Structures are given as C-alpha cells and as structure tokens.
Coordinates of C-alpha atoms in Angstrom, one line a residue:
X1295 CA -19.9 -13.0 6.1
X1296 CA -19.1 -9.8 7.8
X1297 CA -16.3 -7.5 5.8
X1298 CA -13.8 -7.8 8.3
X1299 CA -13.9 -11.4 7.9
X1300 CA -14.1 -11.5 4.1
X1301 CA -11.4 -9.6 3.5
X1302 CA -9.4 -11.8 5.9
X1303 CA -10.2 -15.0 4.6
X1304 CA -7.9 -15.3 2.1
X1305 CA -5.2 -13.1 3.3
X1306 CA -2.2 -16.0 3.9
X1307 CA 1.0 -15.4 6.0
X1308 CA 3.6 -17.9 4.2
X1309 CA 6.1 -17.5 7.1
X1310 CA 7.0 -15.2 10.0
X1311 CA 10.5 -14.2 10.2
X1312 CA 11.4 -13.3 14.0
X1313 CA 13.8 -13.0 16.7
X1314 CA 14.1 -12.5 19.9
X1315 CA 16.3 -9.0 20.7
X1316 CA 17.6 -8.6 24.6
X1317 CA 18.3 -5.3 24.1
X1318 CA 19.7 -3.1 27.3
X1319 CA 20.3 0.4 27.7
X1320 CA 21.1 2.3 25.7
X1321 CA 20.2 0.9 22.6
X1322 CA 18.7 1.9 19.6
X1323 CA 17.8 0.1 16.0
X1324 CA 16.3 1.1 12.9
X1325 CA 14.8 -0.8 9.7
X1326 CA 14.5 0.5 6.8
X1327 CA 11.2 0.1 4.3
X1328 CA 10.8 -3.7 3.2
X1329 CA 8.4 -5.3 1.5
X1330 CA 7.0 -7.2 4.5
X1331 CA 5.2 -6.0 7.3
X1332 CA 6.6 -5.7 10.4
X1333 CA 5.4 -6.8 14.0
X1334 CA 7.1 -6.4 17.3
X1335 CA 6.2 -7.7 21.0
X1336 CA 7.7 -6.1 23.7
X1337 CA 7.5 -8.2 26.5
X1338 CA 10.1 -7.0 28.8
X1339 CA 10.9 -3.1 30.0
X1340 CA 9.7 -0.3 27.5
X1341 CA 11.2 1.7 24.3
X1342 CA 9.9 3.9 21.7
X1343 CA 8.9 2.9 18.7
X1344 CA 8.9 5.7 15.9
X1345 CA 7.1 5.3 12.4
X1346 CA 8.5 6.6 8.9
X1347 CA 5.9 9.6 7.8
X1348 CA 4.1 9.5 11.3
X1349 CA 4.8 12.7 13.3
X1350 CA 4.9 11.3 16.7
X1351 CA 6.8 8.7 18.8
X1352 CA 4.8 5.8 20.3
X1353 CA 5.6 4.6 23.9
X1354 CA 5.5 1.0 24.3
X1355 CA 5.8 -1.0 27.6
X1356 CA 5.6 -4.9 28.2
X1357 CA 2.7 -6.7 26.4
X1358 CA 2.5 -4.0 24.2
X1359 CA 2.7 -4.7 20.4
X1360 CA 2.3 -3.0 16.8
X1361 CA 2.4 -3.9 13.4
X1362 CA 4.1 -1.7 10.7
X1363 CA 2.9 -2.1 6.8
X1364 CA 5.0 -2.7 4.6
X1365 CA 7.8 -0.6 3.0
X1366 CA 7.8 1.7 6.0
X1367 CA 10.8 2.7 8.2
X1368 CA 11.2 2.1 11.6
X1369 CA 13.0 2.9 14.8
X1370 CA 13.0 1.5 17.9
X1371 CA 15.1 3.1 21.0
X1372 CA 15.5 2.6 24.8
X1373 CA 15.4 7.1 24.2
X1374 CA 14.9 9.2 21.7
X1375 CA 18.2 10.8 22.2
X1376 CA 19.7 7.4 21.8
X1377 CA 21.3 7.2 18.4
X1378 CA 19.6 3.9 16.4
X1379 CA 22.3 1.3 14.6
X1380 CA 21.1 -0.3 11.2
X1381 CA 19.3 -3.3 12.4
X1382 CA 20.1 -5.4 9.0
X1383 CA 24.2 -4.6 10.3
X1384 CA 23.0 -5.9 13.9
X1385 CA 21.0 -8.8 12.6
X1386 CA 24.2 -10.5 11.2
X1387 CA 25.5 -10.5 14.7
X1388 CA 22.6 -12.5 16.4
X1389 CA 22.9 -16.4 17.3
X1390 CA 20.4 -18.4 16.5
X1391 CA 17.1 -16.6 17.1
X1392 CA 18.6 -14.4 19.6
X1393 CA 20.3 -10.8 19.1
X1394 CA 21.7 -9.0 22.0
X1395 CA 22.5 -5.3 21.6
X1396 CA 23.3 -2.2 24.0
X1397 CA 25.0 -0.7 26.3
X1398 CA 24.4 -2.8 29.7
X1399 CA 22.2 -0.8 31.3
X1400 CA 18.6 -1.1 32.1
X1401 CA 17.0 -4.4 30.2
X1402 CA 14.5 -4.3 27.7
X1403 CA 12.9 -7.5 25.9
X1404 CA 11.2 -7.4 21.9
X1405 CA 10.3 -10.0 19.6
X1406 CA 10.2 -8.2 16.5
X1407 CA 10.3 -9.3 13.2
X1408 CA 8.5 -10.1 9.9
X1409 CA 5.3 -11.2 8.3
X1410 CA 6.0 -12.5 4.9
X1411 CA 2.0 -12.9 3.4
X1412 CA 1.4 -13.9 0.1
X1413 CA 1.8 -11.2 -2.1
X1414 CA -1.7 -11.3 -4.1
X1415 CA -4.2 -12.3 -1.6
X1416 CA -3.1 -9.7 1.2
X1417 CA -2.7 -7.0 -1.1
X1418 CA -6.1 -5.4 -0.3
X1419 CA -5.9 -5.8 3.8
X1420 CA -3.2 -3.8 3.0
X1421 CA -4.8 -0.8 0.8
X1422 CA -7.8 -1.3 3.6
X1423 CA -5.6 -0.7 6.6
X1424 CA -3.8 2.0 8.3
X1425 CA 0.2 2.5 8.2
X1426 CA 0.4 1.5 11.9
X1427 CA -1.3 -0.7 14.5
X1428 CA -0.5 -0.9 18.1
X1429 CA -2.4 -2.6 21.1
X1430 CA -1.5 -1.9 24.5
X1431 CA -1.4 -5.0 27.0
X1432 CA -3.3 -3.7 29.9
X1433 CA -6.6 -2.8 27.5
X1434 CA -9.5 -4.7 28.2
X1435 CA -9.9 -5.6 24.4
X1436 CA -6.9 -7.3 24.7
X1437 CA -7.7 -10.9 26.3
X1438 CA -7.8 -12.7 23.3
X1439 CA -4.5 -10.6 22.2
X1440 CA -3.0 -11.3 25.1
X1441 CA -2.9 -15.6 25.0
X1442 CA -1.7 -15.3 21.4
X1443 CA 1.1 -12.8 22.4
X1444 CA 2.4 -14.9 25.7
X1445 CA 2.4 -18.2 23.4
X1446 CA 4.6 -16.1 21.1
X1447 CA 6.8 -14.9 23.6
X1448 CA 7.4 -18.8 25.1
X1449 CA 7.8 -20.3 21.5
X1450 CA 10.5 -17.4 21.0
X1451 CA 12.4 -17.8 24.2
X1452 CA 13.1 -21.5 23.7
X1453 CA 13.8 -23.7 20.4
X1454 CA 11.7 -26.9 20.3
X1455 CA 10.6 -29.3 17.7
X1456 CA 8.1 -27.6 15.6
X1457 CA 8.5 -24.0 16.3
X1458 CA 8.7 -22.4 13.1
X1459 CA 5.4 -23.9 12.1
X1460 CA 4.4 -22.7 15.1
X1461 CA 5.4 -19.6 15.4
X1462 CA 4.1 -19.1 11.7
X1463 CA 0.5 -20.4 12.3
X1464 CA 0.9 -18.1 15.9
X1465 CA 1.9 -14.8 13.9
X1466 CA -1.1 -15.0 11.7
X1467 CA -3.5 -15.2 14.1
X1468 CA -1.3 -12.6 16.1
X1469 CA -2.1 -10.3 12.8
X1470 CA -5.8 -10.8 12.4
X1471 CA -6.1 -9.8 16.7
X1472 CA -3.9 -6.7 16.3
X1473 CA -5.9 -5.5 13.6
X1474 CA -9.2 -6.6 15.5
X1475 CA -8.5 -5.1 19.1
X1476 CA -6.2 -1.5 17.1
X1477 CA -10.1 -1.4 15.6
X1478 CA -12.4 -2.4 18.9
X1479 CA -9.6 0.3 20.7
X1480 CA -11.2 3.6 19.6
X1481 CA -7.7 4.0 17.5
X1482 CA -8.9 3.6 13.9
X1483 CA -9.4 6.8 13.0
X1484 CA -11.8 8.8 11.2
X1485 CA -10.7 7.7 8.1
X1486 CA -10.0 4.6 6.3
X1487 CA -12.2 1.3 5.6
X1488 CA -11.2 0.1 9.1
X1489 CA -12.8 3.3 10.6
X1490 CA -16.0 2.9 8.3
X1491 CA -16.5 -0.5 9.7
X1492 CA -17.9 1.4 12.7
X1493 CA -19.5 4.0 11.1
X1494 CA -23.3 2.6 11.1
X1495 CA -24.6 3.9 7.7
X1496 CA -21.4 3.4 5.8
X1497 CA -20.6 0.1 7.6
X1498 CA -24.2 -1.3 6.8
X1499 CA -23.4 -0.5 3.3
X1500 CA -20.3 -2.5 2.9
X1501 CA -21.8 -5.1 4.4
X1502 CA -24.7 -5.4 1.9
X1503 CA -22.1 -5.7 -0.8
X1504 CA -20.2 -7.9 1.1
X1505 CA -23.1 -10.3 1.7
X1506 CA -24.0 -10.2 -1.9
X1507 CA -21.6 -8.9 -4.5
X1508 CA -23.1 -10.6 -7.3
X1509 CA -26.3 -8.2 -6.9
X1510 CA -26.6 -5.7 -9.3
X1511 CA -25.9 -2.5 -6.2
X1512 CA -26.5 0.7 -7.7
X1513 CA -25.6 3.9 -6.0
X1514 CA -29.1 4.9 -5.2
X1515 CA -30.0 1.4 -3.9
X1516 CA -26.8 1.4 -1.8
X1517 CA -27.5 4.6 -0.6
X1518 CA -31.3 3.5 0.7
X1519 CA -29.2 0.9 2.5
X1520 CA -27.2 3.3 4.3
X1521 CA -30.7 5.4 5.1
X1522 CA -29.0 8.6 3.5
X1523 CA -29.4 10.5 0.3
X1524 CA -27.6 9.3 -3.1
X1525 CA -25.0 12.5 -3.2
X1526 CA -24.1 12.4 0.3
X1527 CA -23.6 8.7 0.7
X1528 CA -21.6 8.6 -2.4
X1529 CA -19.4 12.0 -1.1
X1530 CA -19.0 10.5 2.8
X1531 CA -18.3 7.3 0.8
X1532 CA -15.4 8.5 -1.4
X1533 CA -14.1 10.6 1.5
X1534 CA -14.1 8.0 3.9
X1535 CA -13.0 4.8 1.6
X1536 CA -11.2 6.6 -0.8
X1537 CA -12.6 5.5 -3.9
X1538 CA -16.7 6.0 -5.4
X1539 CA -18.9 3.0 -4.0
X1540 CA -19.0 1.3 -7.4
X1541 CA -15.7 1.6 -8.1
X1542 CA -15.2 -0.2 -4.8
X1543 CA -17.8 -3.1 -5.2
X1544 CA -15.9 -3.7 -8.8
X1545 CA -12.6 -3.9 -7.0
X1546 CA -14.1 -6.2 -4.5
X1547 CA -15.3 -8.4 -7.0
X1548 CA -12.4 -8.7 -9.2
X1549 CA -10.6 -9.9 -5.8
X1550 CA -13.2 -12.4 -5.4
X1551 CA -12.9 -13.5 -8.9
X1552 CA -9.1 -14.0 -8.5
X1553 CA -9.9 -16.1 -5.6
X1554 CA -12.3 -18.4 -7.2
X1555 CA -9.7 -18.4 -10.7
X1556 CA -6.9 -19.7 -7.9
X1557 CA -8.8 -22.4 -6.6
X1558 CA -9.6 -23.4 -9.8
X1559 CA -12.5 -25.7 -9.8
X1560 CA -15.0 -22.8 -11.5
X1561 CA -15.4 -22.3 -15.1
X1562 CA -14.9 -18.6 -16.2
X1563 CA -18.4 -18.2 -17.1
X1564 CA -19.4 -19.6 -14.0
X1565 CA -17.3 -17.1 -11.7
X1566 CA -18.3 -14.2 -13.9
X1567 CA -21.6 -14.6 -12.8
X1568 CA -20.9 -15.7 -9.2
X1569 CA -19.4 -11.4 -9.1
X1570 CA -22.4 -10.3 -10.6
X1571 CA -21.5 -10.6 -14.3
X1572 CA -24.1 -11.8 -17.2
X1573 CA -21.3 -12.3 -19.9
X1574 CA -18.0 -13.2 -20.1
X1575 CA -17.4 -10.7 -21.8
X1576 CA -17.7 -8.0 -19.4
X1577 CA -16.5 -10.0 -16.9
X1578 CA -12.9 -10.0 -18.9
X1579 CA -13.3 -6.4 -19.6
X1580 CA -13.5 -5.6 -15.7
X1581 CA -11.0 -8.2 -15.0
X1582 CA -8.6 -6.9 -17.2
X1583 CA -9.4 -3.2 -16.4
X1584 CA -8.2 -4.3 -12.7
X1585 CA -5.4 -6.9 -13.2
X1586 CA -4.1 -5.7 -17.1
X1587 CA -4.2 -9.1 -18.0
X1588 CA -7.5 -11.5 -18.6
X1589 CA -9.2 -14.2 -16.3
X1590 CA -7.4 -16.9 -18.8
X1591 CA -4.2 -15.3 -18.5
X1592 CA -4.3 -14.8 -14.7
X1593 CA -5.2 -18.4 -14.3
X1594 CA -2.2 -19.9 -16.6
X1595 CA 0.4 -18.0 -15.1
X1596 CA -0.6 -19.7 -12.1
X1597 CA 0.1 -23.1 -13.1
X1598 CA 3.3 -22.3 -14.5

C-alpha cells in the first residue's frame, strides 16, 4: 500500500456539519479556531478566503474549495475591506441548513462547514498535512473533485430522506480528493510529508517503510533505498519530514499498533511483532514512549 493511502485508511469522518450560506454583498464572516477542520465549496459568485497565520488572502471563485485544519481561524469576505461578523453569532440566525447574510448586493453561494473525524485515527493526517488546502474548479486535476463537489452542492441545496448520511459519507471522500488534487496541483510545497511524497528519493523511502514496517529499517539501509548517502538522507529527511527517519518509522508503527489494538482480534504479542517487535517488552516500552500509557491500557480504555 502506497503512504498516501495508508495513512488514509483509517482516518474516519464521524459526521460533517454544514450549511448552506447565500451570502450577498457585502458580507463578511469569520470563525474562530475549533477543534474540527473546516471545508468550504463555493459554488456561486467569488469571495476571499483569509487563513489565521498565513500572510496572504486566497481568491476563490465557483467550484473552488479548501479545507482549513483544525484550530485555525478563518475569514471569509465578498472584500477585504468588508468588515467580517462572528459566524457562530450568524449561525444562530440560519433556518434549517440555510443562512442568509449581507447586504443585497451582488450574490455569492458557499457551503461551508465542518469535518468532525475521529479524534485518534486522523491525528497523524493531520501532523502530515499542511494548514491549508485549496483546489481550484477549472484545474484539470479536478475531474474526480469536481463529481464529488456538484453531488455536495445538490444534497445541500434540497433536504431529502437520507441526507445527512449522505452528505457525511460525500464529505469524506470530498476530504481524501482535496488533499489528493492540493497534492497532484504543484501546491504542496517544498516542505512537509505531502511534498516528500513527490520527492523521488525521499518518497521511495517512505514507501519501503510503508510496505514493510515490521522490517528491521536501519538508517543506512533506508538510505541505500533512497540511492543517497546515510548523513544526507537522514538531514534532507529531518528537514523535510520534520523528525529523524527512525524516529518516524517508530511513530508510524505505534499508529499501526493502535489500529490493530482497536480492532481487537490480535494478541499483544502478536501485533508487537506484526510492527517489527521481538518482545513484548519493547514493544510496551515504544508504545508507552508514544501514547504514555501501555498497549493493555490503551485497549481497556477502549471498552469502557
């Protein structure tokens, strides 16, 4: 399995909060930080869309979209001189799924709202990502994006039997293509996992741990993977990813431990080695270096 995939296998969106806002000029909203990531469509007129922490304004027009981490401000405006309201104030005003705002001028359409993932399994997407994806419509990358974001827009517009599960099942796949066509765009970046994905010596090295975690990767061996030299893979990998490669592979395999632990159908022993562990021991050890609590404790607090 490619790392792109693996990482979002068992990232879960429980639910997607939305609503449709007919918003007309001028008009302006803001949201502060949250715990859930944001997502917004716009899929009538255009508005600007500014990020907490990012220095410059993003244009958006229809079929644009972006998604916003979590616990990061936003605005979005018909102008940047147009003063933004508290959208949580505005939200108590809306009827149903539907908020109307502004001033009457020109129109402007955007479902916006929330993605609210399961805590635990999404955490590392979102370590791995960047603070801010967008997709424009018109980019050829955007096909797939494109289907997903016009059944969005029809479930939104009318209430019918079965839209919330819907909506919720459309949202997460909606998630999984941003990230996808922000990444096949050119816009990742030069740093970041994402960005490393495309980065041929880097990228084949996260892959070979990816394909086998359980193997016992040493820095040298990784770095004959990646055809480089052992101090410069391991400095373009901790610049790039953040973190030293091993350091990464025991994260990844603590993650991959937690999975098997939820499913629970694997015996400790037996998922210890399945990430690459001889003993139990160590396997706790790591586990517990990574969570603060044990592999036992992890999986009884999940059956309470």
């Amino acid at each position: 399995m490619d790392p792109f995939s693996d990482v979002f296998t068992e990232m879960r969106v429980r639910n997607a909060l939305y609503c449709r806002m007919e918003a007309t000029a001028p008009w302006g909203v803001k949201f502060a930080g949250s715990p859930h990531a944001k997502f917004g469509l716009v899929t009538r007129g255009s508005c600007w869309l500014e990020v907490a922490g990012e220095p410059n304004p993003i244009p958006l027009r229809g079929g644009d979209c972006y998604v916003v981490a979590a616990n990061i401000g936003i605005a979005v405006r018909d102008s940047l001189r147009t003063r933004a309201v508290d959208g949580e104030e505005l939200i108590q005003t809306k009827v149903g799924n539907l908020l109307r705002c502004g001033g009457g001028g020109a129109p402007t359409t955007v479902v916006t709202g929330l993605f609210e993932f399961d805590e635990w399994s999404s955490k590392p997407v979102f370590e791995m990502l960047p603070r801010v994806l967008f997709v424009r419509g018109d980019e050829a990358q955007a096909s797939a994006l494109g289907a997903t974001l016009n059944l969005l827009a029809i479930e939104t517009a009318t209430s019918t039997l079965g839209s919330p599960i819907v909506i919720s099942r459309l949202a997460e796949i909606l998630f999984v293509q941003t990230i996808r066509t922000h990444y096949a765009s050119g816009r990742a970046g030069e740093q970041g996992w994402l960005a490393a994905l495309g980065n041929s010596p880097l990228g084949t090295a996260l892959r070979a741990m990816h394909h086998a975690p359980a193997h016992p990767w040493s820095v040298e061996e990784l770095a004959r993977v990646a055809g480089m030299s052992r101090s410069v893979f391991a400095l373009r990998f901790k610049e790039q990813i953040g973190e030293a490669p091993l350091e990464y592979l025991t994260r990844w395999r603590m993650y991959k431990a937690g999975c098997l632990l939820r499913e629970g159908e694997h015996g400790i022993a037996e998922i210890a080695s399945a990430v690459g562990y001889e003993s139990s021991g160590a396997f706790n050890r790591a586990f517990h270096r990574i969570y603060s609590q044990t592999p036992g404790e992890f999986r009884r607090l999940l059956r309470k």
